[in-house]
Coordinates of C-alpha atoms in Angstrom, one line a residue:
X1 CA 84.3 75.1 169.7
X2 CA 87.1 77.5 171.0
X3 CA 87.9 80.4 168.4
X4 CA 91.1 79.1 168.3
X5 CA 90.3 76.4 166.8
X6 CA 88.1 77.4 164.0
X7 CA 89.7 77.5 160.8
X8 CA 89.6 80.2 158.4
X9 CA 87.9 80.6 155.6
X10 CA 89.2 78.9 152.4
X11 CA 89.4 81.4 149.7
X12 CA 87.8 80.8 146.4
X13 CA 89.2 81.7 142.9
X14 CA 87.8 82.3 139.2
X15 CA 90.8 81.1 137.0
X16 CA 90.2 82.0 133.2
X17 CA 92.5 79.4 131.2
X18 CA 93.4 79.1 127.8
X19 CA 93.1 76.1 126.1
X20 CA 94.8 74.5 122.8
X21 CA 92.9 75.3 119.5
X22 CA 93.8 72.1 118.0
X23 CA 97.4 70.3 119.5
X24 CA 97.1 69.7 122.5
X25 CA 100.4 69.8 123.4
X26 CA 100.5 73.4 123.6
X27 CA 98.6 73.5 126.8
X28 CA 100.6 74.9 129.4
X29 CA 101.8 73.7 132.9
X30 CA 100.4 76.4 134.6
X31 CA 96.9 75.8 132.8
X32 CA 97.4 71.9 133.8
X33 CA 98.1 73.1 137.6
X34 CA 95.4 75.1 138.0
X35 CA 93.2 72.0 136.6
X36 CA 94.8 70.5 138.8
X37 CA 93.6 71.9 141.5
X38 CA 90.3 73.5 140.6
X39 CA 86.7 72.0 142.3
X40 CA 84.8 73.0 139.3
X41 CA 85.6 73.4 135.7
X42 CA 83.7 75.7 133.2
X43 CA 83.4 74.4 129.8
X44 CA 81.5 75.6 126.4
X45 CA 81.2 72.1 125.7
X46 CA 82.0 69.3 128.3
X47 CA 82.7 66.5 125.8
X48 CA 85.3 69.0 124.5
X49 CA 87.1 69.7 127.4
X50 CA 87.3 66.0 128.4
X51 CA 89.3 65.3 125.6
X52 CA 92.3 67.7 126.7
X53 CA 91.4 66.7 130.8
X54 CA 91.7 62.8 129.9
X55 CA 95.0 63.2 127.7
X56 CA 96.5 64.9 130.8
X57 CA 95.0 62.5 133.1
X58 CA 93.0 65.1 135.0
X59 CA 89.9 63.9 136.7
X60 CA 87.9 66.9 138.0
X61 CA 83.8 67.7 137.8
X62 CA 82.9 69.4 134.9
X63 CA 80.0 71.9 134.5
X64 CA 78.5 73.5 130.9
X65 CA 78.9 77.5 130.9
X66 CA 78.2 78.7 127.6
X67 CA 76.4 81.5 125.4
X68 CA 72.7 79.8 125.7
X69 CA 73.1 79.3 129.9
X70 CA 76.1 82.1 130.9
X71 CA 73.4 84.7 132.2
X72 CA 71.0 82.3 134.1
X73 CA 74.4 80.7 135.7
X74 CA 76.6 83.7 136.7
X75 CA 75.0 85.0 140.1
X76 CA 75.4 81.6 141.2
X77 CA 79.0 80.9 140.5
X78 CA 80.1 84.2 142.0
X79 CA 78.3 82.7 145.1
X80 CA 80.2 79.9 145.0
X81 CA 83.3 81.5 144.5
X82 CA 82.6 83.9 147.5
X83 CA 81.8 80.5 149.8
X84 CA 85.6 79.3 149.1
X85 CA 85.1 77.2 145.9
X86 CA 88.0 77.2 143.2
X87 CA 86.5 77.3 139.5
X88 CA 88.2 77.3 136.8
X89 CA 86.6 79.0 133.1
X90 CA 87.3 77.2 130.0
X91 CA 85.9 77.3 126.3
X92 CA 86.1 74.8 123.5
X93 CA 89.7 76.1 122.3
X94 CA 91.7 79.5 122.6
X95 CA 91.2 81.9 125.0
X96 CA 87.6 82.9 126.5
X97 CA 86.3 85.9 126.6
X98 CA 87.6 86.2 122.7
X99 CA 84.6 85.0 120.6
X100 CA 83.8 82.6 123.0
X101 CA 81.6 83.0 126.5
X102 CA 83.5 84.4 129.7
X103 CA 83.1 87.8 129.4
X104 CA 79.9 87.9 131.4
X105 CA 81.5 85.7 134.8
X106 CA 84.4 87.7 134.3
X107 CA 82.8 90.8 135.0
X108 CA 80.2 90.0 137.8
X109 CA 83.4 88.7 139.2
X110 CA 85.5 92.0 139.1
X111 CA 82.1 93.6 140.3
X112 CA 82.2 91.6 143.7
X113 CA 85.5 92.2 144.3
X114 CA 87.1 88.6 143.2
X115 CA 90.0 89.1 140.7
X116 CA 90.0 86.5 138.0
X117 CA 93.2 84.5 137.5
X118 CA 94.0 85.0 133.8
X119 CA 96.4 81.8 132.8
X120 CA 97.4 82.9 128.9
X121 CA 98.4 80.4 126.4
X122 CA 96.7 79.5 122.9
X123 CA 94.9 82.3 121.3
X124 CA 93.7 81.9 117.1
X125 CA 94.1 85.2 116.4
X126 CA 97.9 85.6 117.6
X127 CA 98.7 82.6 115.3
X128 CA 96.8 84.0 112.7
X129 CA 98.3 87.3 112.5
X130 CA 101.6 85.8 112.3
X131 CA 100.9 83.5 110.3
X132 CA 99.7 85.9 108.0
X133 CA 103.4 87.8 107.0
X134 CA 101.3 90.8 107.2
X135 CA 102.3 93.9 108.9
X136 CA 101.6 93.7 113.3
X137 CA 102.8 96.0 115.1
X138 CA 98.5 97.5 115.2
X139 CA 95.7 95.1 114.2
X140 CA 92.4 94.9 115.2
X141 CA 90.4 92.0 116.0
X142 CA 87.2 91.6 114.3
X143 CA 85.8 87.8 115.3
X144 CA 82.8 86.3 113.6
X145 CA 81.1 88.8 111.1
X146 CA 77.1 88.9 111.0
X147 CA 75.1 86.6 108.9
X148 CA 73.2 89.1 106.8
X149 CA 74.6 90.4 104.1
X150 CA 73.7 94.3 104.7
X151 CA 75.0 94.1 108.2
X152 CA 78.6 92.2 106.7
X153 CA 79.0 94.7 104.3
X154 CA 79.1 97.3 106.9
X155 CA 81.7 95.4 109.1
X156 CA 83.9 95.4 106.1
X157 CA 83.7 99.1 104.9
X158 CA 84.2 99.8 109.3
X159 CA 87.2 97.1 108.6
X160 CA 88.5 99.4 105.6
X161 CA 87.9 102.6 107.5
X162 CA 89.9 101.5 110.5
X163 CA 93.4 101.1 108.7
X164 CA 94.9 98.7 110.5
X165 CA 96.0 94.9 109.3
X166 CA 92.8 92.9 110.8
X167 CA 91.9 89.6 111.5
X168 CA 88.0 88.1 111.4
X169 CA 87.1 84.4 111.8
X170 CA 84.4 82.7 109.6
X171 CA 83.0 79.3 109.1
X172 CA 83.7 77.0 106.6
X173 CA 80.2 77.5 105.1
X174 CA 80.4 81.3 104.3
X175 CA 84.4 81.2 103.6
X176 CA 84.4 81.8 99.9
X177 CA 81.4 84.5 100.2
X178 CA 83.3 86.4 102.9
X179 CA 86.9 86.4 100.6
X180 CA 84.2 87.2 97.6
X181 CA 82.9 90.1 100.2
X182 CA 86.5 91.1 100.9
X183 CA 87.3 91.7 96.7
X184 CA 84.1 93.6 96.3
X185 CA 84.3 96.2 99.2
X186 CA 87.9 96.5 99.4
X187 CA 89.2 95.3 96.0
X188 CA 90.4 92.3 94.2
X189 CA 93.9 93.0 95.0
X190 CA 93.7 93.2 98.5
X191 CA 96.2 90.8 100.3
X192 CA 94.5 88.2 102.5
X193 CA 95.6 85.0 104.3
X194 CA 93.4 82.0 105.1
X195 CA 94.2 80.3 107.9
X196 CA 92.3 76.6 108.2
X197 CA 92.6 73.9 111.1
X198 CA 95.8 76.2 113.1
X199 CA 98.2 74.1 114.8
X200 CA 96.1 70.7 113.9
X201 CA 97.1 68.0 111.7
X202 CA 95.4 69.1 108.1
X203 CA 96.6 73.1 109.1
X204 CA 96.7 75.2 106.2
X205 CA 98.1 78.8 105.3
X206 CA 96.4 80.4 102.1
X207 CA 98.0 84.0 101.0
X208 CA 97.2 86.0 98.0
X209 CA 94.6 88.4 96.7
X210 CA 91.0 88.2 97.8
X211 CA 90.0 87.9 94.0
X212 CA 92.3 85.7 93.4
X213 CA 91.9 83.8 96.5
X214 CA 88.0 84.2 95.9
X215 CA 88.3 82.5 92.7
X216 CA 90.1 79.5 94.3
X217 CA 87.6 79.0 97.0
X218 CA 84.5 78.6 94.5
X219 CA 86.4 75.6 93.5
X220 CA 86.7 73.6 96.8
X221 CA 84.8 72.1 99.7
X222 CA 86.0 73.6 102.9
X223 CA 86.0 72.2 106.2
X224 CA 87.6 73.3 109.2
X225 CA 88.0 76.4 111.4
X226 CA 89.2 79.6 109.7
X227 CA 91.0 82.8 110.6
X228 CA 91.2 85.2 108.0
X229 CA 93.5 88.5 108.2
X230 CA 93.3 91.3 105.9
X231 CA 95.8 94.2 104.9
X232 CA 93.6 96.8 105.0
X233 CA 96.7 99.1 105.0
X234 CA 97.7 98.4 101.7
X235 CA 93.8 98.1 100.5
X236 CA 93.9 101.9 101.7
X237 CA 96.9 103.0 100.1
X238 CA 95.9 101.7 96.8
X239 CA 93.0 103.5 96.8
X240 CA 94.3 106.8 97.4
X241 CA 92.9 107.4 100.9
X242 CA 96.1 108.1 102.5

């Protein structure tokens, strides 16, 4: 065939979207584009992701990319990307990368010279730290503490130490130990706000005192996805450490 008549090579892309954490209205069009138009879509779980792709009646092949499979998977995708394919990253809800898988793709991408398309939308702990009435303008980001107790206490006092308003995100099943935990290392007076099921239909904005707040939570079955932000400022101030 004549050179001239070859066609070039059709470049490939790693688009990183975010996704709604619970309406799915707040997708945005950009997000829905690139959907669009992607070969390939990344998801932590696929039966997740087909619920927002079949509300938007997007019909595109869908691949699992998550925590347990991310390493095994990566050197592949880049190859795939490099050979012209469009794939698009997605996790369950929110933005990945942020407590959720991505981070891994995103950098074995950078590190082969492809530059990933972030699309920004939803993120938990943006809602949450508005949500929260607390002061903003410096917090720090936390996610998902450990499960033993030794190794949570020491995320706490690091919380404490680092004296800015912060945000954490827990499980319904360790929720009233965690605002327990809060009261204990930082006091009972320290101002926190719950945040359960953001932007879904049973959302829910707690704000008080961790003992206070701890108290309540001994008293209830929880369920749902929390976001909990703590003024550590004010925990600080209180006890004379600035």
């Amino acid at each position: 065939m004549d050179s001239a008549e070859t066609k070039p090579a059709r470049a490939g892309s790693l688009s990183v979207l975010a996704t709604p954490i619970g309406n799915l209205e707040d997708v945005t069009l950009r997000a829905l584009r690139v959907l669009r138009e992607a070969d390939a879509i990344l998801c932590e779980d696929t039966r997740r992701t087909a619920i927002l792709l079949e509300r938007y009646g997007i019909r595109k092949k869908t691949e699992s990319y998550h925590i347990y499979n991310e390493h095994g998977r990566t050197p592949a995708l880049i190859e795939r990307i490099l050979a012209g394919e469009k794939i698009a990253l997605v996790s369950d809800a929110g933005t990945p990368c942020i407590a959720d898988p991505g981070f891994l793709l995103v950098r074995a991408a950078v590190a082969a010279g492809i530059e990933p398309i972030v699309v920004p939308g939803v993120s938990a702990t943006t809602f949450a730290i508005v949500a929260s009435a607390m002061p903003c303008d410096r917090f720090a980001f936390f996610g998902f503490l450990p499960v033993k107790s030794g190794r949570r206490k020491a995320v706490l006092e690091e919380i404490l130490r680092c004296g800015m308003t912060s945000v954490v995100y827990e499980s319904p099943f360790r929720i009233a130990k965690l605002l327990r935990e809060v009261a204990d290392v930082m006091g009972a007076e320290t101002d926190v706000a719950v945040i359960r099921e953001a932007t879904k239909v049973h959302e829910e904005i707690l704000r008080g005192h961790a003992g206070e707040l701890a108290d309540a939570a001994d008293k209830r079955t929880w369920k749902g996805e929390f976001s909990v932000v703590i003024d550590v400022r004010a925990a600080l101030e209180r006890n004379g450490d600035r």
